[in-house]
mmCIF file of C-alpha atoms in Angstrom:
data_model
loop_
_atom_site.group_PDB
_atom_site.id
_atom_site.type_symbol
_atom_site.label_atom_id
_atom_site.label_comp_id
_atom_site.label_asym_id
_atom_site.label_seq_id
_atom_site.Cartn_x
_atom_site.Cartn_y
_atom_site.Cartn_z
ATOM 1 C CA UNK A 1 11.066 -11.961 -19.580
ATOM 2 C CA UNK A 2 9.052 -13.173 -21.874
ATOM 3 C CA UNK A 3 10.796 -15.262 -24.870
ATOM 4 C CA UNK A 4 9.287 -13.275 -27.546
ATOM 5 C CA UNK A 5 12.045 -12.754 -29.234
ATOM 6 C CA UNK A 6 12.051 -16.688 -30.209
ATOM 7 C CA UNK A 7 9.393 -15.820 -32.762
ATOM 8 C CA UNK A 8 11.625 -12.883 -34.424
ATOM 9 C CA UNK A 9 11.541 -13.656 -38.409
ATOM 10 C CA UNK A 10 14.947 -14.837 -39.394
ATOM 11 C CA UNK A 11 16.906 -12.380 -41.072
ATOM 12 C CA UNK A 12 19.505 -12.559 -44.275
ATOM 13 C CA UNK A 13 22.637 -11.335 -42.411
ATOM 14 C CA UNK A 14 24.495 -12.398 -45.490
ATOM 15 C CA UNK A 15 23.205 -9.557 -47.514
ATOM 16 C CA UNK A 16 23.441 -6.441 -45.271
ATOM 17 C CA UNK A 17 25.743 -4.919 -43.197
ATOM 18 C CA UNK A 18 26.348 -5.589 -39.456
ATOM 19 C CA UNK A 19 24.241 -2.163 -38.695
ATOM 20 C CA UNK A 20 21.422 -2.786 -41.203
ATOM 21 C CA UNK A 21 20.928 -6.047 -39.525
ATOM 22 C CA UNK A 22 20.915 -5.224 -35.920
ATOM 23 C CA UNK A 23 18.542 -2.506 -36.825
ATOM 24 C CA UNK A 24 16.323 -4.982 -38.939
ATOM 25 C CA UNK A 25 16.114 -7.311 -35.857
ATOM 26 C CA UNK A 26 15.239 -4.539 -33.108
ATOM 27 C CA UNK A 27 12.702 -3.256 -35.336
ATOM 28 C CA UNK A 28 11.173 -6.752 -35.440
ATOM 29 C CA UNK A 29 11.087 -7.175 -32.239
ATOM 30 C CA UNK A 30 9.582 -3.758 -31.687
ATOM 31 C CA UNK A 31 6.494 -4.551 -34.091
ATOM 32 C CA UNK A 32 5.294 -7.571 -31.788
ATOM 33 C CA UNK A 33 2.903 -7.832 -29.468
ATOM 34 C CA UNK A 34 3.358 -8.807 -25.983
ATOM 35 C CA UNK A 35 1.071 -10.587 -23.676
ATOM 36 C CA UNK A 36 1.515 -8.484 -20.678
ATOM 37 C CA UNK A 37 -2.167 -7.330 -18.954
ATOM 38 C CA UNK A 38 -3.708 -5.086 -16.774
ATOM 39 C CA UNK A 39 -2.423 -1.972 -18.615
ATOM 40 C CA UNK A 40 -3.030 -1.167 -22.450
ATOM 41 C CA UNK A 41 0.569 0.217 -23.524
ATOM 42 C CA UNK A 42 0.221 1.526 -27.205
ATOM 43 C CA UNK A 43 4.460 2.191 -26.793
ATOM 44 C CA UNK A 44 5.564 -1.443 -26.563
ATOM 45 C CA UNK A 45 2.709 -2.900 -27.254
ATOM 46 C CA UNK A 46 2.396 -4.946 -23.890
ATOM 47 C CA UNK A 47 5.703 -6.210 -24.264
ATOM 48 C CA UNK A 48 7.168 -4.195 -21.171
ATOM 49 C CA UNK A 49 10.384 -3.721 -23.002
ATOM 50 C CA UNK A 50 11.553 -2.245 -26.132
ATOM 51 C CA UNK A 51 14.829 -3.799 -28.260
ATOM 52 C CA UNK A 52 17.244 -0.682 -28.606
ATOM 53 C CA UNK A 53 21.052 -0.414 -30.216
ATOM 54 C CA UNK A 54 23.293 0.763 -27.701
ATOM 55 C CA UNK A 55 27.088 0.989 -28.268
ATOM 56 C CA UNK A 56 26.596 -1.139 -31.287
ATOM 57 C CA UNK A 57 24.739 -4.040 -29.396
ATOM 58 C CA UNK A 58 21.524 -4.838 -28.896
ATOM 59 C CA UNK A 59 19.787 -4.361 -25.083
ATOM 60 C CA UNK A 60 16.463 -4.677 -23.801
ATOM 61 C CA UNK A 61 15.073 -1.286 -22.099
ATOM 62 C CA UNK A 62 12.178 -1.315 -19.688
ATOM 63 C CA UNK A 63 9.149 0.640 -21.306
ATOM 64 C CA UNK A 64 7.653 3.706 -18.673
ATOM 65 C CA UNK A 65 4.426 1.278 -18.296
ATOM 66 C CA UNK A 66 6.118 -1.096 -16.355
ATOM 67 C CA UNK A 67 6.791 1.532 -13.483
ATOM 68 C CA UNK A 68 2.505 1.703 -14.170
ATOM 69 C CA UNK A 69 2.307 -2.150 -14.021
ATOM 70 C CA UNK A 70 3.994 -2.643 -10.965
ATOM 71 C CA UNK A 71 2.190 0.223 -9.107
ATOM 72 C CA UNK A 72 -0.985 -1.279 -10.366
ATOM 73 C CA UNK A 73 0.341 -4.874 -8.320
ATOM 74 C CA UNK A 74 1.010 -2.633 -5.537
ATOM 75 C CA UNK A 75 -2.986 -1.210 -5.689
ATOM 76 C CA UNK A 76 -4.046 -4.782 -6.043
ATOM 77 C CA UNK A 77 -2.205 -6.032 -3.112
ATOM 78 C CA UNK A 78 -2.779 -3.854 -0.799
ATOM 79 C CA UNK A 79 -6.213 -4.672 -0.394
ATOM 80 C CA UNK A 80 -7.400 -0.967 -1.080
ATOM 81 C CA UNK A 81 -8.227 -1.038 -4.328
ATOM 82 C CA UNK A 82 -11.737 -0.555 -3.950
ATOM 83 C CA UNK A 83 -11.722 2.851 -2.072
ATOM 84 C CA UNK A 84 -8.769 4.269 -2.516
ATOM 85 C CA UNK A 85 -9.885 6.596 -5.321
ATOM 86 C CA UNK A 86 -12.702 8.064 -3.378
ATOM 87 C CA UNK A 87 -11.102 8.654 0.087
ATOM 88 C CA UNK A 88 -8.423 11.057 -0.942
ATOM 89 C CA UNK A 89 -7.379 13.988 0.698
ATOM 90 C CA UNK A 90 -9.194 16.292 -2.090
ATOM 91 C CA UNK A 91 -12.454 14.453 -0.998
ATOM 92 C CA UNK A 92 -11.809 14.833 3.060
ATOM 93 C CA UNK A 93 -14.555 17.112 4.213
ATOM 94 C CA UNK A 94 -12.835 20.095 6.499
ATOM 95 C CA UNK A 95 -15.276 22.182 7.477
ATOM 96 C CA UNK A 96 -15.175 21.720 11.206
ATOM 97 C CA UNK A 97 -11.425 22.886 13.166
ATOM 98 C CA UNK A 98 -11.382 19.267 14.012
ATOM 99 C CA UNK A 99 -11.456 18.315 10.610
ATOM 100 C CA UNK A 100 -8.622 20.559 9.433
ATOM 101 C CA UNK A 101 -6.389 19.431 12.346
ATOM 102 C CA UNK A 102 -6.684 15.798 11.129
ATOM 103 C CA UNK A 103 -6.180 17.124 7.545
ATOM 104 C CA UNK A 104 -3.301 19.117 8.390
ATOM 105 C CA UNK A 105 -1.658 16.483 10.320
ATOM 106 C CA UNK A 106 -1.820 13.747 7.740
ATOM 107 C CA UNK A 107 -0.500 15.909 5.186
ATOM 108 C CA UNK A 108 2.580 16.790 7.399
ATOM 109 C CA UNK A 109 2.584 12.878 8.331
ATOM 110 C CA UNK A 110 2.924 11.916 4.731
ATOM 111 C CA UNK A 111 6.161 14.393 3.765
ATOM 112 C CA UNK A 112 8.106 12.980 6.427
ATOM 113 C CA UNK A 113 6.392 9.092 6.999
ATOM 114 C CA UNK A 114 9.749 7.545 6.874
ATOM 115 C CA UNK A 115 9.909 5.275 9.819
ATOM 116 C CA UNK A 116 7.347 6.679 11.739
ATOM 117 C CA UNK A 117 3.592 5.695 12.593
ATOM 118 C CA UNK A 118 0.321 7.853 12.297
ATOM 119 C CA UNK A 119 -2.684 7.041 14.718
ATOM 120 C CA UNK A 120 -6.050 8.360 14.913
ATOM 121 C CA UNK A 121 -8.617 7.070 17.204
ATOM 122 C CA UNK A 122 -12.012 8.279 18.792
ATOM 123 C CA UNK A 123 -15.323 9.315 17.681
ATOM 124 C CA UNK A 124 -17.174 6.770 15.245
ATOM 125 C CA UNK A 125 -17.878 8.494 11.786
ATOM 126 C CA UNK A 126 -15.358 10.997 11.826
ATOM 127 C CA UNK A 127 -13.430 10.771 8.763
ATOM 128 C CA UNK A 128 -10.586 7.877 10.693
ATOM 129 C CA UNK A 129 -10.746 5.395 7.550
ATOM 130 C CA UNK A 130 -10.912 8.247 4.830
ATOM 131 C CA UNK A 131 -7.937 10.225 5.728
ATOM 132 C CA UNK A 132 -5.822 6.951 6.436
ATOM 133 C CA UNK A 133 -6.938 5.766 3.191
ATOM 134 C CA UNK A 134 -5.639 9.012 1.798
ATOM 135 C CA UNK A 135 -2.191 8.663 3.407
ATOM 136 C CA UNK A 136 -1.983 5.138 2.210
ATOM 137 C CA UNK A 137 -3.062 6.262 -1.345
ATOM 138 C CA UNK A 138 -0.299 8.991 -1.340
ATOM 139 C CA UNK A 139 2.498 6.300 -0.105
ATOM 140 C CA UNK A 140 1.846 3.916 -2.668
ATOM 141 C CA UNK A 141 2.181 6.699 -5.422
ATOM 142 C CA UNK A 142 5.161 7.264 -3.975
ATOM 143 C CA UNK A 143 6.376 3.713 -4.754
ATOM 144 C CA UNK A 144 5.906 1.959 -1.455
ATOM 145 C CA UNK A 145 4.458 -1.418 -0.773
ATOM 146 C CA UNK A 146 0.713 -0.902 1.309
ATOM 147 C CA UNK A 147 -0.965 -3.690 3.247
ATOM 148 C CA UNK A 148 -4.158 -3.037 4.585
ATOM 149 C CA UNK A 149 -5.185 -5.121 7.696
ATOM 150 C CA UNK A 150 -8.828 -4.618 8.238
ATOM 151 C CA UNK A 151 -9.066 -5.257 12.021
ATOM 152 C CA UNK A 152 -12.535 -6.788 13.058
ATOM 153 C CA UNK A 153 -12.329 -9.361 9.419
ATOM 154 C CA UNK A 154 -8.483 -10.286 9.435
ATOM 155 C CA UNK A 155 -7.290 -10.972 12.979
ATOM 156 C CA UNK A 156 -10.128 -13.906 13.281
ATOM 157 C CA UNK A 157 -8.813 -15.108 10.216
ATOM 158 C CA UNK A 158 -4.648 -15.026 11.628
ATOM 159 C CA UNK A 159 -5.465 -15.957 14.958
ATOM 160 C CA UNK A 160 -7.360 -19.502 13.714
ATOM 161 C CA UNK A 161 -4.218 -20.305 11.823
ATOM 162 C CA UNK A 162 -1.706 -19.458 15.054
ATOM 163 C CA UNK A 163 -1.164 -23.473 15.220
ATOM 164 C CA UNK A 164 -0.378 -23.973 11.292
ATOM 165 C CA UNK A 165 2.549 -23.797 9.437
ATOM 166 C CA UNK A 166 1.391 -21.189 7.250
ATOM 167 C CA UNK A 167 1.117 -18.797 10.328
ATOM 168 C CA UNK A 168 4.651 -17.626 10.374
ATOM 169 C CA UNK A 169 4.164 -16.730 6.718
ATOM 170 C CA UNK A 170 0.926 -15.048 7.163
ATOM 171 C CA UNK A 171 1.781 -12.885 9.936
ATOM 172 C CA UNK A 172 5.356 -11.801 8.389
ATOM 173 C CA UNK A 173 3.925 -10.191 5.361
ATOM 174 C CA UNK A 174 2.007 -7.802 8.215
ATOM 175 C CA UNK A 175 5.116 -7.418 9.750
ATOM 176 C CA UNK A 176 7.745 -6.487 7.216
ATOM 177 C CA UNK A 177 5.447 -4.579 4.073
ATOM 178 C CA UNK A 178 6.810 -1.046 3.952
ATOM 179 C CA UNK A 179 3.681 0.510 4.932
ATOM 180 C CA UNK A 180 1.080 -1.397 6.822
ATOM 181 C CA UNK A 181 -2.749 0.427 7.606
ATOM 182 C CA UNK A 182 -4.376 -1.514 10.319
ATOM 183 C CA UNK A 183 -7.958 -0.281 10.323
ATOM 184 C CA UNK A 184 -10.505 -0.320 13.528
ATOM 185 C CA UNK A 185 -7.703 -1.801 16.010
ATOM 186 C CA UNK A 186 -9.695 -3.104 18.690
ATOM 187 C CA UNK A 187 -12.770 -2.473 17.173
ATOM 188 C CA UNK A 188 -14.591 -5.732 19.100
ATOM 189 C CA UNK A 189 -13.597 -6.719 22.921
ATOM 190 C CA UNK A 190 -9.471 -7.312 22.731
ATOM 191 C CA UNK A 191 -8.946 -10.700 23.642
ATOM 192 C CA UNK A 192 -5.499 -12.258 24.724
ATOM 193 C CA UNK A 193 -5.015 -13.874 21.385
ATOM 194 C CA UNK A 194 -6.002 -10.183 20.154
ATOM 195 C CA UNK A 195 -3.235 -8.540 22.069
ATOM 196 C CA UNK A 196 -0.670 -11.154 21.399
ATOM 197 C CA UNK A 197 -1.435 -11.009 17.570
ATOM 198 C CA UNK A 198 -1.169 -6.646 17.677
ATOM 199 C CA UNK A 199 1.821 -7.037 19.409
ATOM 200 C CA UNK A 200 3.885 -9.550 17.351
ATOM 201 C CA UNK A 201 3.056 -7.142 14.610
ATOM 202 C CA UNK A 202 3.501 -3.964 16.288
ATOM 203 C CA UNK A 203 6.549 -4.936 18.264
ATOM 204 C CA UNK A 204 8.167 -6.186 14.839
ATOM 205 C CA UNK A 205 7.509 -3.057 12.846
ATOM 206 C CA UNK A 206 8.497 -0.640 15.991
ATOM 207 C CA UNK A 207 12.107 -2.893 16.246
ATOM 208 C CA UNK A 208 12.338 -2.345 12.657
ATOM 209 C CA UNK A 209 11.648 0.983 12.086
ATOM 210 C CA UNK A 210 8.744 0.461 9.628
ATOM 211 C CA UNK A 211 5.883 3.068 8.575
ATOM 212 C CA UNK A 212 2.113 1.858 10.334
ATOM 213 C CA UNK A 213 -1.126 3.449 9.900
ATOM 214 C CA UNK A 214 -3.775 2.803 12.679
ATOM 215 C CA UNK A 215 -7.275 4.192 12.748
ATOM 216 C CA UNK A 216 -9.184 2.664 16.063
ATOM 217 C CA UNK A 217 -12.348 3.692 17.637
ATOM 218 C CA UNK A 218 -10.425 3.715 20.930
ATOM 219 C CA UNK A 219 -8.419 6.500 21.480
ATOM 220 C CA UNK A 220 -4.675 6.161 23.162
ATOM 221 C CA UNK A 221 -5.168 6.137 26.325
ATOM 222 C CA UNK A 222 -8.059 3.111 26.074
ATOM 223 C CA UNK A 223 -5.809 1.169 24.167
ATOM 224 C CA UNK A 224 -2.940 1.437 26.513
ATOM 225 C CA UNK A 225 -5.581 0.347 29.449
ATOM 226 C CA UNK A 226 -5.627 -2.732 27.343
ATOM 227 C CA UNK A 227 -2.264 -3.606 27.147
ATOM 228 C CA UNK A 228 0.816 -0.829 28.406
ATOM 229 C CA UNK A 229 3.155 -2.542 25.763
ATOM 230 C CA UNK A 230 0.877 -1.969 22.720
ATOM 231 C CA UNK A 231 -0.432 1.366 23.801
ATOM 232 C CA UNK A 232 3.337 2.696 24.551
ATOM 233 C CA UNK A 233 4.426 1.847 21.316
ATOM 234 C CA UNK A 234 2.001 3.498 19.712
ATOM 235 C CA UNK A 235 2.704 6.768 21.785
ATOM 236 C CA UNK A 236 6.280 6.540 21.317
ATOM 237 C CA UNK A 237 6.350 5.834 17.795
ATOM 238 C CA UNK A 238 3.112 7.811 16.100
ATOM 239 C CA UNK A 239 1.587 11.415 15.270
ATOM 240 C CA UNK A 240 -1.121 11.010 17.240
ATOM 241 C CA UNK A 241 -4.731 12.409 17.082
ATOM 242 C CA UNK A 242 -7.261 11.740 19.312
ATOM 243 C CA UNK A 243 -10.984 12.813 18.579
ATOM 244 C CA UNK A 244 -13.024 12.402 21.765
ATOM 245 C CA UNK A 245 -16.608 11.008 21.776
ATOM 246 C CA UNK A 246 -19.305 13.288 20.335
ATOM 247 C CA UNK A 247 -21.948 12.308 18.122
ATOM 248 C CA UNK A 248 -22.261 16.026 16.636
ATOM 249 C CA UNK A 249 -18.726 15.005 15.034
ATOM 250 C CA UNK A 250 -20.605 11.776 13.521
ATOM 251 C CA UNK A 251 -20.522 12.808 9.603
ATOM 252 C CA UNK A 252 -22.724 9.808 8.648
ATOM 253 C CA UNK A 253 -25.299 10.754 10.822
ATOM 254 C CA UNK A 254 -25.271 14.087 8.852
ATOM 255 C CA UNK A 255 -25.640 12.749 5.519
ATOM 256 C CA UNK A 256 -28.781 10.747 6.449
ATOM 257 C CA UNK A 257 -30.013 14.039 7.823
#
């Protein structure tokens, strides 16, 4: 906690009763501005805490804004801050039956996500990333720590550090976070190094029953052919949606028409 109490003006206790002295001390502290950033709270003046009198003594009580600050930190750490406001359940297009199924299954998953996985694979541009981001956004609101792993961008970084001392620390972050969202798993050719990395992460999360969200342009049977151990874990753990390849389901193309 910040050492803000050091600057509370000296109060001449000798001319006050103890209760009066305590009230002045509390009021003096609560009038000071703090130095917390990221959210401007008019109630605590960005201290994060209030001083209150409880059972005849001074006590520090957290301001409600601390929950908002923690949520903002979780959002920043998730890697989804740039897209989570746009990719929500309400903004997900569900005009066709397959889109309605995607949304329905995702909403159902959010209601009982603890220890479970969500997998959606198949046709490019059918809303896989959108719906997975919407799920992640809801779980962030529930107070879960979420981490985003964009396979095409992040896996090369991890693979390049496999022999570095920091590798274990880096991969542990993906293994142990409350909710992990892997976007576009095995988007490019799945090398032995890719398979080894994916197995290290998913096997740990399987053994520890940690919520995992996975999107891929490959359907589950394709992933199973790449590696039965990974495909088997996803099959066993996940609520699965496979969207067969069909260019008519690529809504990115439809927006260009």
